[in-house]
Amino acid sequence: MQNFSSVDSSGRQRAPWWFNLAGQLLQPWVRIRRDPAEPAALLQAGSPVCYVIERDGFSDALILQRACREAGLPSPMQALPGTRRRRSVFALARRDGWVLGRNRKRTPNEPLRQLVRSLEGLPERDIQIVPVSIYVGRAPNRNSGWFSVLFSENWVMVGRFRRLLAVLLNGRDTVVHFSAPVSLRKVLAESGEISPERFTRKIARVLRTHFHRIRAAVIGPDLSHRRTVVDAVLNAEPVRAAIASNAAKEKISHAKAWRKAHKLMLEIAADYSHPVVRSVSFLLSNFWNKLYDGIAMHHFDKARAVTPGYEVVYVPSHRSHADYLLMSYQLHASGVVVPHIAAGVNLNLPGIGPILRRGGAFFMRRSFTGNPLYSVVFKEYMAQLIDRGIPIEYFTEGTRSRTGRLLTPRGGLLSMTVRAFLRAPRRPVLFQPVYIGYEKLMEGKSYIGELSGKPKEKESLLGLLRGLKVLRQRYGHVALNFGEPIELTPLLDAASPDWRAAGNDPEAKPEWLNGVVNQLAEQIQININRAADVNPINLLALALLATPKHAMAEGDLLTQLELTKDLLQQLPYSDRMTLTPMNAAAIIAYGEQMAWIERVKHPLGDVLTVSGEQAVLLSYFRNNVLHLMAPAAWVACCFLNNRRMSRAALLRLGRIIYPFIQGELFLPWDGDGFCQQLQRTIDFFVRRGLLESTNEGRSLERSPGQEDGAFQLKVIARSLIQAFERYYIAIAALAKNGPHTMTGGELENACTLTAQRLSLLNELSAPEFFDKALFRGFILKLRERKVVWTDDGGKLDYDSTLEDMVRDARVILSREMRHSILKITPGAEREHAETEQQHVAAAVADGNTPADTPETDLHQRHVQAEHQQHRPQTTAAPKSEADDGPAG
């Protein structure tokens, strides 16, 4: 490093006047962001500090001097106390000459020897070595020009002129990263009796590795040579064996089989390019500002703090094609390397595919069946990425959710990741769940069509151009919430203490592997849900879609929104959940602004309503947060058709139904934990006056149907009632047809047809009501719980447990709904008479008090009660408690 020091009148070393002048001239062009913001807290008091920078350079010295001055750190330009060094900084790599010199990546032997010699014979003395990384223009913002993008930070050690241009163009986006200091005395003691020459080489090697790791974390891995990855995959033993097998099977030459594997590899592999990533980031910054009103990241600092030293696998929810770009853009803008993303080969479109590939996308076919060579090549490529420490991103759901719920995860990529780690467990693997929440989706209308039976439109360039018209709209805010990370090693330790031995045979599949993958997949979904973001549109959807006509008086809507917010604040789902700070009035105004709801003026008070198609679209955003309301919705459901119910019965039925709700909504509790949450929810409802605790807390009672409390409970209950109706469709269809009459597939089809028919008759606004995947999941959970099983002939059999579930459904579902389902359900003619005496006897056995006569819809009764307030009292007939019957 050049000598920038001079001596003042007191004999102390200081920077020369021209160095200080250069710093003043450079100051308007450079804005420094320190990482961490207060690096002085890292240092030990009383020990001299010597800084180490990665590259020698005049601008780097000026930036370091200013960063230290602003942070209150010792100046790098002063002499290092106790040594012969005239300054307190040295560089790992130097450049010969001033204009056309070359890099000299030599170990800094002489500076390190001087430091070591200064400690000889002085055991109480120490020196702190502080590595400092300086990055100019790491992430150009939306105001940056194209030259700023071209001259931003990369892996190439550029010349002085190019560095000067980078400082002038990108100096306002300069990051100075201070690492934790290293005690030279401690490292000497740990190294034992080795020669000073070997010790200096060791320190230099450690420093190079450190700077390489930091640079990879900040600007991404050095993947400029895609060829090396391709060659490594094709030379791997499993791929070579697969090539030989393919040649023998298809009776072709080995060279032809190798070319076939090489072609597959080129189809799969990413071609990561830092200039492309920076250029796309530059373009997206303007794109997002036109499309969204804001992109928020929550708990990202927690995620970033735990990732160093790990192979990070990002596993976000998948709701839109924008997920890919949003994640990559936000990570890059936040100073984290962009991950390699597993994308469907359907996105490898002309013109678009190459850009995605250079942005880190690698492409995979939907199915590997019938192509063992492709399967081996792809798995080996995944293993190479993990072995090289390259962060990865993929969607465990496998496809975008068309309903707003998390889909049942697919274990293919998870299994490949686990097996790759077993083969080479050098770097621990960390899975980072991410919840992505929207307020409006570009694909909303296409999702409705697909759920209604229309075929999925194949991705094409023409389709992409046709879809550009959606970019004229505004889509509100987006939230990226980082959930609790999941370490792979503890899961493996719990599954098999000797799991490391499984890596000896790469082709072996341990018997415990499927269990680990399934557990990991479920925990990822649970942690995604625990990080949910509740935005204003979610809250409006929960309230308005719970009414028959998707309309509510403004006063009622204000009260319902305030109640839901209070519930989520007092009984938080997790510490990672986030909730909109808007109050109820602001939420309604925002919903009108986003054109989700409409206001109907009326002399007796305005009504907020949702139109037919908007209601279907809005169901997507209700489903995003449905899991947050599950305990409250279950408690409220128990009082749809019952004025009174024992606390014990509510908890008993809750424990029975919980495994099915948990499997559908990926809830985080076990059975006991869910009951505890139910207890807390009951206490909340009692405090709010929605329920009354009687009989020394053993019984619960709600108010009559025309009162506010009953109406508010019903709105909460209806968010989950369709799930229980679907459950009843399945068990009723099986019970109606009898044991040994239906296969699992036949039951699934019968349920789907019944739900479709019921949806048409009742004008349900939720397309997922007849989603075949939800019925499939429920039937699978029935098998897991041993409620049903398959006989020798492949038909479903069951015992009295299923009949008990049919009986218990009477507590939740009205007689009208149960009769409608039984009437519509296809099957053999069997007697299923449900007498009122049986209904009352079953309910009384559980301590429930059902109403004696049917009542009209609770919401309708609530509106009627409001209208009665404006009529003469003589026209209002008194109501009796017996009128408070099933809600229907």
Short mmCIF file of N, CA and C in Angstrom, two decimals, residues 139-289:
data_model
loop_
_atom_site.label_atom_id
_atom_site.label_comp_id
_atom_site.label_asym_id
_atom_site.label_seq_id
_atom_site.Cartn_x
_atom_site.Cartn_y
_atom_site.Cartn_z
N ALA A 139 -25.41 -2.10 -4.98
CA ALA A 139 -26.81 -2.23 -5.40
C ALA A 139 -27.33 -0.91 -5.93
N PRO A 140 -27.18 -0.62 -7.21
CA PRO A 140 -27.69 0.64 -7.76
C PRO A 140 -29.18 0.78 -7.53
N ASN A 141 -29.63 1.98 -7.18
CA ASN A 141 -31.05 2.17 -6.94
C ASN A 141 -31.75 2.65 -8.20
N ARG A 142 -33.06 2.99 -8.05
CA ARG A 142 -33.84 3.33 -9.24
C ARG A 142 -33.41 4.63 -9.87
N ASN A 143 -32.65 5.47 -9.14
CA ASN A 143 -32.17 6.72 -9.72
C ASN A 143 -30.83 6.56 -10.42
N SER A 144 -30.25 5.38 -10.35
CA SER A 144 -28.95 5.17 -10.96
C SER A 144 -29.07 5.06 -12.47
N GLY A 145 -28.01 5.45 -13.17
CA GLY A 145 -27.98 5.31 -14.62
C GLY A 145 -27.33 4.00 -15.02
N TRP A 146 -27.33 3.75 -16.32
CA TRP A 146 -26.77 2.49 -16.80
C TRP A 146 -25.27 2.42 -16.54
N PHE A 147 -24.55 3.56 -16.61
CA PHE A 147 -23.12 3.51 -16.33
C PHE A 147 -22.88 3.13 -14.88
N SER A 148 -23.75 3.56 -13.98
CA SER A 148 -23.62 3.17 -12.58
C SER A 148 -23.72 1.67 -12.43
N VAL A 149 -24.64 1.07 -13.18
CA VAL A 149 -24.80 -0.38 -13.13
C VAL A 149 -23.55 -1.08 -13.64
N LEU A 150 -23.00 -0.58 -14.74
CA LEU A 150 -21.84 -1.23 -15.34
C LEU A 150 -20.59 -1.13 -14.47
N PHE A 151 -20.47 -0.07 -13.68
CA PHE A 151 -19.28 0.13 -12.87
C PHE A 151 -19.51 -0.20 -11.39
N SER A 152 -20.56 -0.96 -11.08
CA SER A 152 -20.79 -1.35 -9.70
C SER A 152 -19.88 -2.52 -9.32
N GLU A 153 -19.89 -2.87 -8.04
CA GLU A 153 -18.93 -3.83 -7.49
C GLU A 153 -19.08 -5.21 -8.09
N ASN A 154 -17.95 -5.89 -8.33
CA ASN A 154 -17.97 -7.28 -8.80
C ASN A 154 -16.73 -7.99 -8.30
N TRP A 155 -16.46 -9.17 -8.89
CA TRP A 155 -15.34 -10.00 -8.42
C TRP A 155 -14.01 -9.63 -9.08
N VAL A 156 -14.05 -8.80 -10.09
CA VAL A 156 -12.82 -8.46 -10.80
C VAL A 156 -12.10 -7.31 -10.09
N MET A 157 -10.78 -7.46 -9.92
CA MET A 157 -9.99 -6.38 -9.33
C MET A 157 -9.63 -5.40 -10.44
N VAL A 158 -10.36 -4.28 -10.49
CA VAL A 158 -10.25 -3.36 -11.61
C VAL A 158 -9.07 -2.42 -11.43
N GLY A 159 -8.72 -1.73 -12.52
CA GLY A 159 -7.64 -0.75 -12.47
C GLY A 159 -8.08 0.54 -11.81
N ARG A 160 -7.08 1.44 -11.65
CA ARG A 160 -7.34 2.67 -10.90
C ARG A 160 -8.33 3.58 -11.63
N PHE A 161 -8.24 3.66 -12.96
CA PHE A 161 -9.15 4.52 -13.70
C PHE A 161 -10.59 4.03 -13.58
N ARG A 162 -10.78 2.72 -13.73
CA ARG A 162 -12.13 2.14 -13.59
C ARG A 162 -12.64 2.31 -12.17
N ARG A 163 -11.73 2.20 -11.21
CA ARG A 163 -12.14 2.39 -9.81
C ARG A 163 -12.57 3.84 -9.58
N LEU A 164 -11.86 4.77 -10.20
CA LEU A 164 -12.22 6.18 -10.08
C LEU A 164 -13.61 6.43 -10.65
N LEU A 165 -13.91 5.84 -11.82
CA LEU A 165 -15.23 5.98 -12.40
C LEU A 165 -16.30 5.38 -11.50
N ALA A 166 -15.99 4.22 -10.90
CA ALA A 166 -16.95 3.58 -9.99
C ALA A 166 -17.26 4.48 -8.81
N VAL A 167 -16.22 5.14 -8.25
CA VAL A 167 -16.43 6.03 -7.10
C VAL A 167 -17.26 7.24 -7.51
N LEU A 168 -16.98 7.81 -8.67
CA LEU A 168 -17.71 8.99 -9.11
C LEU A 168 -19.17 8.66 -9.43
N LEU A 169 -19.42 7.46 -9.99
CA LEU A 169 -20.77 7.10 -10.40
C LEU A 169 -21.57 6.46 -9.28
N ASN A 170 -20.91 5.65 -8.45
CA ASN A 170 -21.62 4.84 -7.46
C ASN A 170 -21.19 5.13 -6.03
N GLY A 171 -20.37 6.17 -5.82
CA GLY A 171 -19.86 6.43 -4.48
C GLY A 171 -20.93 6.68 -3.46
N ARG A 172 -22.10 7.13 -3.88
CA ARG A 172 -23.17 7.39 -2.92
C ARG A 172 -23.83 6.10 -2.43
N ASP A 173 -23.41 4.99 -2.97
CA ASP A 173 -23.91 3.68 -2.52
C ASP A 173 -22.71 2.83 -2.11
N THR A 174 -21.98 3.31 -1.11
CA THR A 174 -20.77 2.62 -0.64
C THR A 174 -21.05 1.93 0.69
N VAL A 175 -20.68 0.67 0.76
CA VAL A 175 -20.85 -0.11 1.98
C VAL A 175 -19.47 -0.42 2.55
N VAL A 176 -19.27 -0.12 3.83
CA VAL A 176 -18.02 -0.47 4.53
C VAL A 176 -18.39 -1.45 5.63
N HIS A 177 -17.92 -2.69 5.45
CA HIS A 177 -18.27 -3.77 6.37
C HIS A 177 -17.10 -4.03 7.33
N PHE A 178 -17.32 -3.76 8.62
CA PHE A 178 -16.33 -4.04 9.65
C PHE A 178 -16.61 -5.41 10.25
N SER A 179 -15.64 -6.32 10.16
CA SER A 179 -15.79 -7.63 10.78
C SER A 179 -15.30 -7.59 12.21
N ALA A 180 -15.65 -8.62 12.96
CA ALA A 180 -15.22 -8.70 14.35
C ALA A 180 -13.69 -8.78 14.42
N PRO A 181 -13.08 -8.08 15.37
CA PRO A 181 -11.62 -8.08 15.45
C PRO A 181 -11.07 -9.44 15.85
N VAL A 182 -9.87 -9.73 15.36
CA VAL A 182 -9.18 -10.98 15.69
C VAL A 182 -8.00 -10.64 16.60
N SER A 183 -7.92 -11.31 17.73
CA SER A 183 -6.81 -11.10 18.66
C SER A 183 -5.57 -11.84 18.14
N LEU A 184 -4.54 -11.07 17.79
CA LEU A 184 -3.32 -11.68 17.27
C LEU A 184 -2.65 -12.54 18.34
N ARG A 185 -2.68 -12.10 19.58
CA ARG A 185 -2.09 -12.86 20.68
C ARG A 185 -2.80 -14.20 20.83
N LYS A 186 -4.12 -14.19 20.75
CA LYS A 186 -4.88 -15.44 20.91
C LYS A 186 -4.60 -16.42 19.77
N VAL A 187 -4.51 -15.90 18.55
CA VAL A 187 -4.24 -16.77 17.41
C VAL A 187 -2.84 -17.37 17.52
N LEU A 188 -1.87 -16.57 17.98
CA LEU A 188 -0.52 -17.09 18.20
C LEU A 188 -0.52 -18.23 19.20
N ALA A 189 -1.26 -18.03 20.30
CA ALA A 189 -1.30 -19.06 21.34
C ALA A 189 -1.95 -20.34 20.83
N GLU A 190 -2.99 -20.21 20.01
CA GLU A 190 -3.69 -21.39 19.51
C GLU A 190 -2.90 -22.11 18.43
N SER A 191 -1.97 -21.41 17.77
CA SER A 191 -1.20 -22.01 16.68
C SER A 191 -0.07 -22.89 17.19
N GLY A 192 0.29 -22.74 18.44
CA GLY A 192 1.36 -23.58 19.00
C GLY A 192 2.74 -23.16 18.51
N GLU A 193 3.66 -24.10 18.52
CA GLU A 193 5.05 -23.83 18.16
C GLU A 193 5.25 -23.99 16.66
N ILE A 194 4.95 -22.94 15.91
CA ILE A 194 5.23 -22.96 14.48
C ILE A 194 6.09 -21.74 14.15
N SER A 195 6.77 -21.82 13.04
CA SER A 195 7.67 -20.73 12.67
C SER A 195 6.88 -19.49 12.29
N PRO A 196 7.48 -18.29 12.49
CA PRO A 196 6.78 -17.06 12.09
C PRO A 196 6.39 -17.05 10.62
N GLU A 197 7.21 -17.69 9.77
CA GLU A 197 6.90 -17.71 8.34
C GLU A 197 5.62 -18.48 8.07
N ARG A 198 5.49 -19.65 8.69
CA ARG A 198 4.27 -20.46 8.52
C ARG A 198 3.07 -19.75 9.12
N PHE A 199 3.29 -19.10 10.22
CA PHE A 199 2.18 -18.41 10.89
C PHE A 199 1.63 -17.28 10.01
N THR A 200 2.53 -16.50 9.40
CA THR A 200 2.06 -15.40 8.55
C THR A 200 1.32 -15.93 7.33
N ARG A 201 1.78 -17.04 6.77
CA ARG A 201 1.08 -17.63 5.63
C ARG A 201 -0.31 -18.11 6.04
N LYS A 202 -0.39 -18.67 7.25
CA LYS A 202 -1.68 -19.16 7.75
C LYS A 202 -2.66 -18.01 7.93
N ILE A 203 -2.20 -16.91 8.54
CA ILE A 203 -3.07 -15.76 8.77
C ILE A 203 -3.54 -15.18 7.44
N ALA A 204 -2.62 -15.07 6.48
CA ALA A 204 -2.99 -14.52 5.18
C ALA A 204 -4.04 -15.38 4.50
N ARG A 205 -3.87 -16.72 4.62
CA ARG A 205 -4.84 -17.63 4.01
C ARG A 205 -6.22 -17.48 4.66
N VAL A 206 -6.25 -17.36 5.97
CA VAL A 206 -7.52 -17.18 6.69
C VAL A 206 -8.18 -15.88 6.29
N LEU A 207 -7.38 -14.80 6.14
CA LEU A 207 -7.93 -13.51 5.75
C LEU A 207 -8.50 -13.56 4.34
N ARG A 208 -7.80 -14.22 3.41
CA ARG A 208 -8.33 -14.33 2.05
C ARG A 208 -9.66 -15.06 2.04
N THR A 209 -9.74 -16.16 2.80
CA THR A 209 -10.99 -16.92 2.88
C THR A 209 -12.11 -16.06 3.47
N HIS A 210 -11.75 -15.28 4.48
CA HIS A 210 -12.75 -14.42 5.12
C HIS A 210 -13.30 -13.40 4.12
N PHE A 211 -12.41 -12.72 3.41
CA PHE A 211 -12.86 -11.71 2.46
C PHE A 211 -13.67 -12.34 1.33
N HIS A 212 -13.29 -13.52 0.92
CA HIS A 212 -14.03 -14.22 -0.13
C HIS A 212 -15.45 -14.53 0.35
N ARG A 213 -15.58 -14.97 1.60
CA ARG A 213 -16.89 -15.31 2.14
C ARG A 213 -17.77 -14.07 2.26
N ILE A 214 -17.20 -12.97 2.74
CA ILE A 214 -17.97 -11.74 2.88
C ILE A 214 -18.41 -11.22 1.51
N ARG A 215 -17.50 -11.26 0.53
CA ARG A 215 -17.84 -10.77 -0.81
C ARG A 215 -18.95 -11.63 -1.42
N ALA A 216 -18.88 -12.94 -1.21
CA ALA A 216 -19.91 -13.82 -1.74
C ALA A 216 -21.26 -13.53 -1.09
N ALA A 217 -21.24 -13.20 0.21
CA ALA A 217 -22.50 -12.91 0.91
C ALA A 217 -23.09 -11.58 0.47
N VAL A 218 -22.23 -10.63 0.09
CA VAL A 218 -22.70 -9.29 -0.24
C VAL A 218 -23.08 -9.16 -1.71
N ILE A 219 -22.24 -9.64 -2.63
CA ILE A 219 -22.53 -9.45 -4.06
C ILE A 219 -22.81 -10.76 -4.78
N GLY A 220 -22.76 -11.88 -4.05
CA GLY A 220 -23.08 -13.16 -4.68
C GLY A 220 -21.84 -13.97 -5.00
N PRO A 221 -22.04 -15.27 -5.21
CA PRO A 221 -20.90 -16.15 -5.50
C PRO A 221 -20.29 -15.85 -6.86
N ASP A 222 -19.04 -16.22 -7.00
CA ASP A 222 -18.34 -16.02 -8.27
C ASP A 222 -18.67 -17.19 -9.20
N LEU A 223 -19.70 -16.98 -10.00
CA LEU A 223 -20.14 -18.05 -10.91
C LEU A 223 -19.95 -17.65 -12.36
N SER A 224 -18.89 -16.91 -12.58
CA SER A 224 -18.66 -16.42 -13.94
C SER A 224 -18.31 -17.55 -14.90
N HIS A 225 -17.93 -18.70 -14.41
CA HIS A 225 -17.54 -19.81 -15.28
C HIS A 225 -18.56 -20.94 -15.13
N ARG A 226 -19.65 -20.83 -15.88
CA ARG A 226 -20.69 -21.85 -15.82
C ARG A 226 -20.13 -23.20 -16.25
N ARG A 227 -19.16 -23.14 -17.14
CA ARG A 227 -18.58 -24.37 -17.68
C ARG A 227 -18.04 -25.28 -16.57
N THR A 228 -17.46 -24.69 -15.53
CA THR A 228 -16.87 -25.51 -14.47
C THR A 228 -17.94 -26.32 -13.75
N VAL A 229 -19.12 -25.70 -13.55
CA VAL A 229 -20.21 -26.43 -12.89
C VAL A 229 -20.71 -27.55 -13.80
N VAL A 230 -20.87 -27.25 -15.08
CA VAL A 230 -21.33 -28.27 -16.02
C VAL A 230 -20.35 -29.44 -16.07
N ASP A 231 -19.06 -29.14 -16.15
CA ASP A 231 -18.05 -30.20 -16.20
C ASP A 231 -18.05 -31.03 -14.92
N ALA A 232 -18.23 -30.35 -13.78
CA ALA A 232 -18.24 -31.08 -12.50
C ALA A 232 -19.41 -32.05 -12.44
N VAL A 233 -20.56 -31.65 -12.94
CA VAL A 233 -21.72 -32.53 -12.95
C VAL A 233 -21.49 -33.72 -13.87
N LEU A 234 -21.01 -33.46 -15.07
CA LEU A 234 -20.84 -34.55 -16.04
C LEU A 234 -19.73 -35.51 -15.65
N ASN A 235 -18.78 -35.04 -14.84
CA ASN A 235 -17.68 -35.91 -14.40
C ASN A 235 -17.98 -36.63 -13.09
N ALA A 236 -19.10 -36.31 -12.46
CA ALA A 236 -19.46 -36.98 -11.21
C ALA A 236 -19.78 -38.45 -11.48
N GLU A 237 -19.44 -39.29 -10.53
CA GLU A 237 -19.58 -40.73 -10.71
C GLU A 237 -21.02 -41.16 -11.00
N PRO A 238 -22.05 -40.65 -10.27
CA PRO A 238 -23.42 -41.08 -10.60
C PRO A 238 -23.83 -40.73 -12.02
N VAL A 239 -23.39 -39.57 -12.54
CA VAL A 239 -23.76 -39.17 -13.89
C VAL A 239 -23.01 -40.02 -14.92
N ARG A 240 -21.75 -40.30 -14.65
CA ARG A 240 -20.99 -41.15 -15.58
C ARG A 240 -21.63 -42.53 -15.67
N ALA A 241 -22.06 -43.07 -14.53
CA ALA A 241 -22.73 -44.38 -14.55
C ALA A 241 -24.05 -44.30 -15.30
N ALA A 242 -24.80 -43.18 -15.13
CA ALA A 242 -26.07 -43.04 -15.83
C ALA A 242 -25.86 -42.91 -17.33
N ILE A 243 -24.78 -42.24 -17.75
CA ILE A 243 -24.46 -42.11 -19.18
C ILE A 243 -24.15 -43.49 -19.77
N ALA A 244 -23.35 -44.28 -19.05
CA ALA A 244 -23.04 -45.63 -19.53
C ALA A 244 -24.29 -46.49 -19.61
N SER A 245 -25.17 -46.35 -18.61
CA SER A 245 -26.41 -47.14 -18.61
C SER A 245 -27.31 -46.72 -19.77
N ASN A 246 -27.38 -45.43 -20.03
CA ASN A 246 -28.21 -44.94 -21.13
C ASN A 246 -27.68 -45.41 -22.48
N ALA A 247 -26.34 -45.41 -22.62
CA ALA A 247 -25.75 -45.88 -23.88
C ALA A 247 -26.08 -47.35 -24.11
N ALA A 248 -25.99 -48.16 -23.05
CA ALA A 248 -26.28 -49.59 -23.19
C ALA A 248 -27.76 -49.83 -23.45
N LYS A 249 -28.61 -49.08 -22.76
CA LYS A 249 -30.06 -49.30 -22.89
C LYS A 249 -30.56 -48.91 -24.27
N GLU A 250 -30.09 -47.78 -24.79
CA GLU A 250 -30.57 -47.29 -26.08
C GLU A 250 -29.68 -47.74 -27.24
N LYS A 251 -28.61 -48.50 -26.91
CA LYS A 251 -27.70 -49.04 -27.91
C LYS A 251 -27.10 -47.94 -28.79
N ILE A 252 -26.58 -46.95 -28.09
CA ILE A 252 -25.91 -45.84 -28.78
C ILE A 252 -24.49 -45.75 -28.25
N SER A 253 -23.66 -44.98 -28.93
CA SER A 253 -22.27 -44.86 -28.49
C SER A 253 -22.19 -44.05 -27.20
N HIS A 254 -21.10 -44.23 -26.47
CA HIS A 254 -20.90 -43.49 -25.23
C HIS A 254 -20.81 -42.00 -25.51
N ALA A 255 -20.19 -41.61 -26.61
CA ALA A 255 -20.07 -40.19 -26.95
C ALA A 255 -21.44 -39.56 -27.18
N LYS A 256 -22.32 -40.31 -27.84
CA LYS A 256 -23.66 -39.77 -28.10
C LYS A 256 -24.45 -39.65 -26.80
N ALA A 257 -24.30 -40.63 -25.91
CA ALA A 257 -24.98 -40.55 -24.62
C ALA A 257 -24.43 -39.39 -23.80
N TRP A 258 -23.12 -39.15 -23.90
CA TRP A 258 -22.53 -38.02 -23.18
C TRP A 258 -23.07 -36.69 -23.71
N ARG A 259 -23.20 -36.59 -25.03
CA ARG A 259 -23.75 -35.36 -25.61
C ARG A 259 -25.20 -35.15 -25.17
N LYS A 260 -25.90 -36.24 -25.03
CA LYS A 260 -27.28 -36.15 -24.56
C LYS A 260 -27.33 -35.60 -23.13
N ALA A 261 -26.44 -36.12 -22.28
CA ALA A 261 -26.37 -35.63 -20.90
C ALA A 261 -25.92 -34.17 -20.87
N HIS A 262 -24.99 -33.82 -21.74
CA HIS A 262 -24.50 -32.44 -21.80
C HIS A 262 -25.63 -31.50 -22.22
N LYS A 263 -26.46 -31.92 -23.16
CA LYS A 263 -27.58 -31.11 -23.60
C LYS A 263 -28.59 -30.92 -22.46
N LEU A 264 -28.84 -31.99 -21.72
CA LEU A 264 -29.74 -31.88 -20.55
C LEU A 264 -29.19 -30.90 -19.53
N MET A 265 -27.87 -30.96 -19.33
CA MET A 265 -27.24 -30.08 -18.35
C MET A 265 -27.38 -28.61 -18.76
N LEU A 266 -27.21 -28.34 -20.03
CA LEU A 266 -27.36 -26.97 -20.51
C LEU A 266 -28.81 -26.50 -20.40
N GLU A 267 -29.73 -27.43 -20.54
CA GLU A 267 -31.15 -27.09 -20.37
C GLU A 267 -31.46 -26.71 -18.93
N ILE A 268 -30.76 -27.35 -17.99
CA ILE A 268 -31.05 -27.16 -16.57
C ILE A 268 -30.30 -25.97 -15.98
N ALA A 269 -29.01 -25.88 -16.22
CA ALA A 269 -28.11 -25.05 -15.41
C ALA A 269 -28.37 -23.56 -15.57
N ALA A 270 -28.23 -22.86 -14.44
CA ALA A 270 -28.25 -21.40 -14.44
C ALA A 270 -26.95 -20.88 -15.05
N ASP A 271 -26.99 -19.65 -15.53
CA ASP A 271 -25.81 -18.99 -16.08
C ASP A 271 -25.68 -17.63 -15.40
N TYR A 272 -25.45 -17.66 -14.11
CA TYR A 272 -25.50 -16.47 -13.26
C TYR A 272 -24.54 -15.39 -13.76
N SER A 273 -25.08 -14.17 -13.86
CA SER A 273 -24.30 -13.04 -14.35
C SER A 273 -24.55 -11.84 -13.45
N HIS A 274 -23.46 -11.34 -12.83
CA HIS A 274 -23.62 -10.17 -11.96
C HIS A 274 -24.10 -8.95 -12.72
N PRO A 275 -23.57 -8.65 -13.91
CA PRO A 275 -24.09 -7.48 -14.64
C PRO A 275 -25.58 -7.60 -14.95
N VAL A 276 -26.05 -8.81 -15.31
CA VAL A 276 -27.46 -8.99 -15.61
C VAL A 276 -28.30 -8.78 -14.35
N VAL A 277 -27.85 -9.35 -13.22
CA VAL A 277 -28.58 -9.19 -11.97
C VAL A 277 -28.69 -7.71 -11.61
N ARG A 278 -27.59 -6.99 -11.74
CA ARG A 278 -27.63 -5.57 -11.40
C ARG A 278 -28.49 -4.78 -12.38
N SER A 279 -28.43 -5.16 -13.66
CA SER A 279 -29.23 -4.46 -14.66
C SER A 279 -30.72 -4.72 -14.44
N VAL A 280 -31.09 -5.97 -14.18
CA VAL A 280 -32.49 -6.30 -13.94
C VAL A 280 -32.97 -5.63 -12.66
N SER A 281 -32.11 -5.57 -11.65
CA SER A 281 -32.47 -4.87 -10.42
C SER A 281 -32.75 -3.41 -10.70
N PHE A 282 -31.94 -2.81 -11.55
CA PHE A 282 -32.12 -1.42 -11.94
C PHE A 282 -33.48 -1.22 -12.61
N LEU A 283 -33.85 -2.14 -13.51
CA LEU A 283 -35.12 -2.03 -14.22
C LEU A 283 -36.30 -2.28 -13.28
N LEU A 284 -36.16 -3.29 -12.40
CA LEU A 284 -37.26 -3.65 -11.52
C LEU A 284 -37.59 -2.56 -10.52
N SER A 285 -36.59 -1.78 -10.12
CA SER A 285 -36.87 -0.73 -9.15
C SER A 285 -37.92 0.24 -9.68
N ASN A 286 -37.86 0.58 -10.96
CA ASN A 286 -38.88 1.42 -11.57
C ASN A 286 -40.18 0.65 -11.77
N PHE A 287 -40.08 -0.62 -12.15
CA PHE A 287 -41.26 -1.45 -12.39
C PHE A 287 -42.09 -1.60 -11.12
N TRP A 288 -41.42 -1.93 -10.00
CA TRP A 288 -42.16 -2.12 -8.74
C TRP A 288 -42.83 -0.82 -8.29
N ASN A 289 -42.16 0.30 -8.49
CA ASN A 289 -42.74 1.57 -8.06
C ASN A 289 -43.98 1.94 -8.87
#
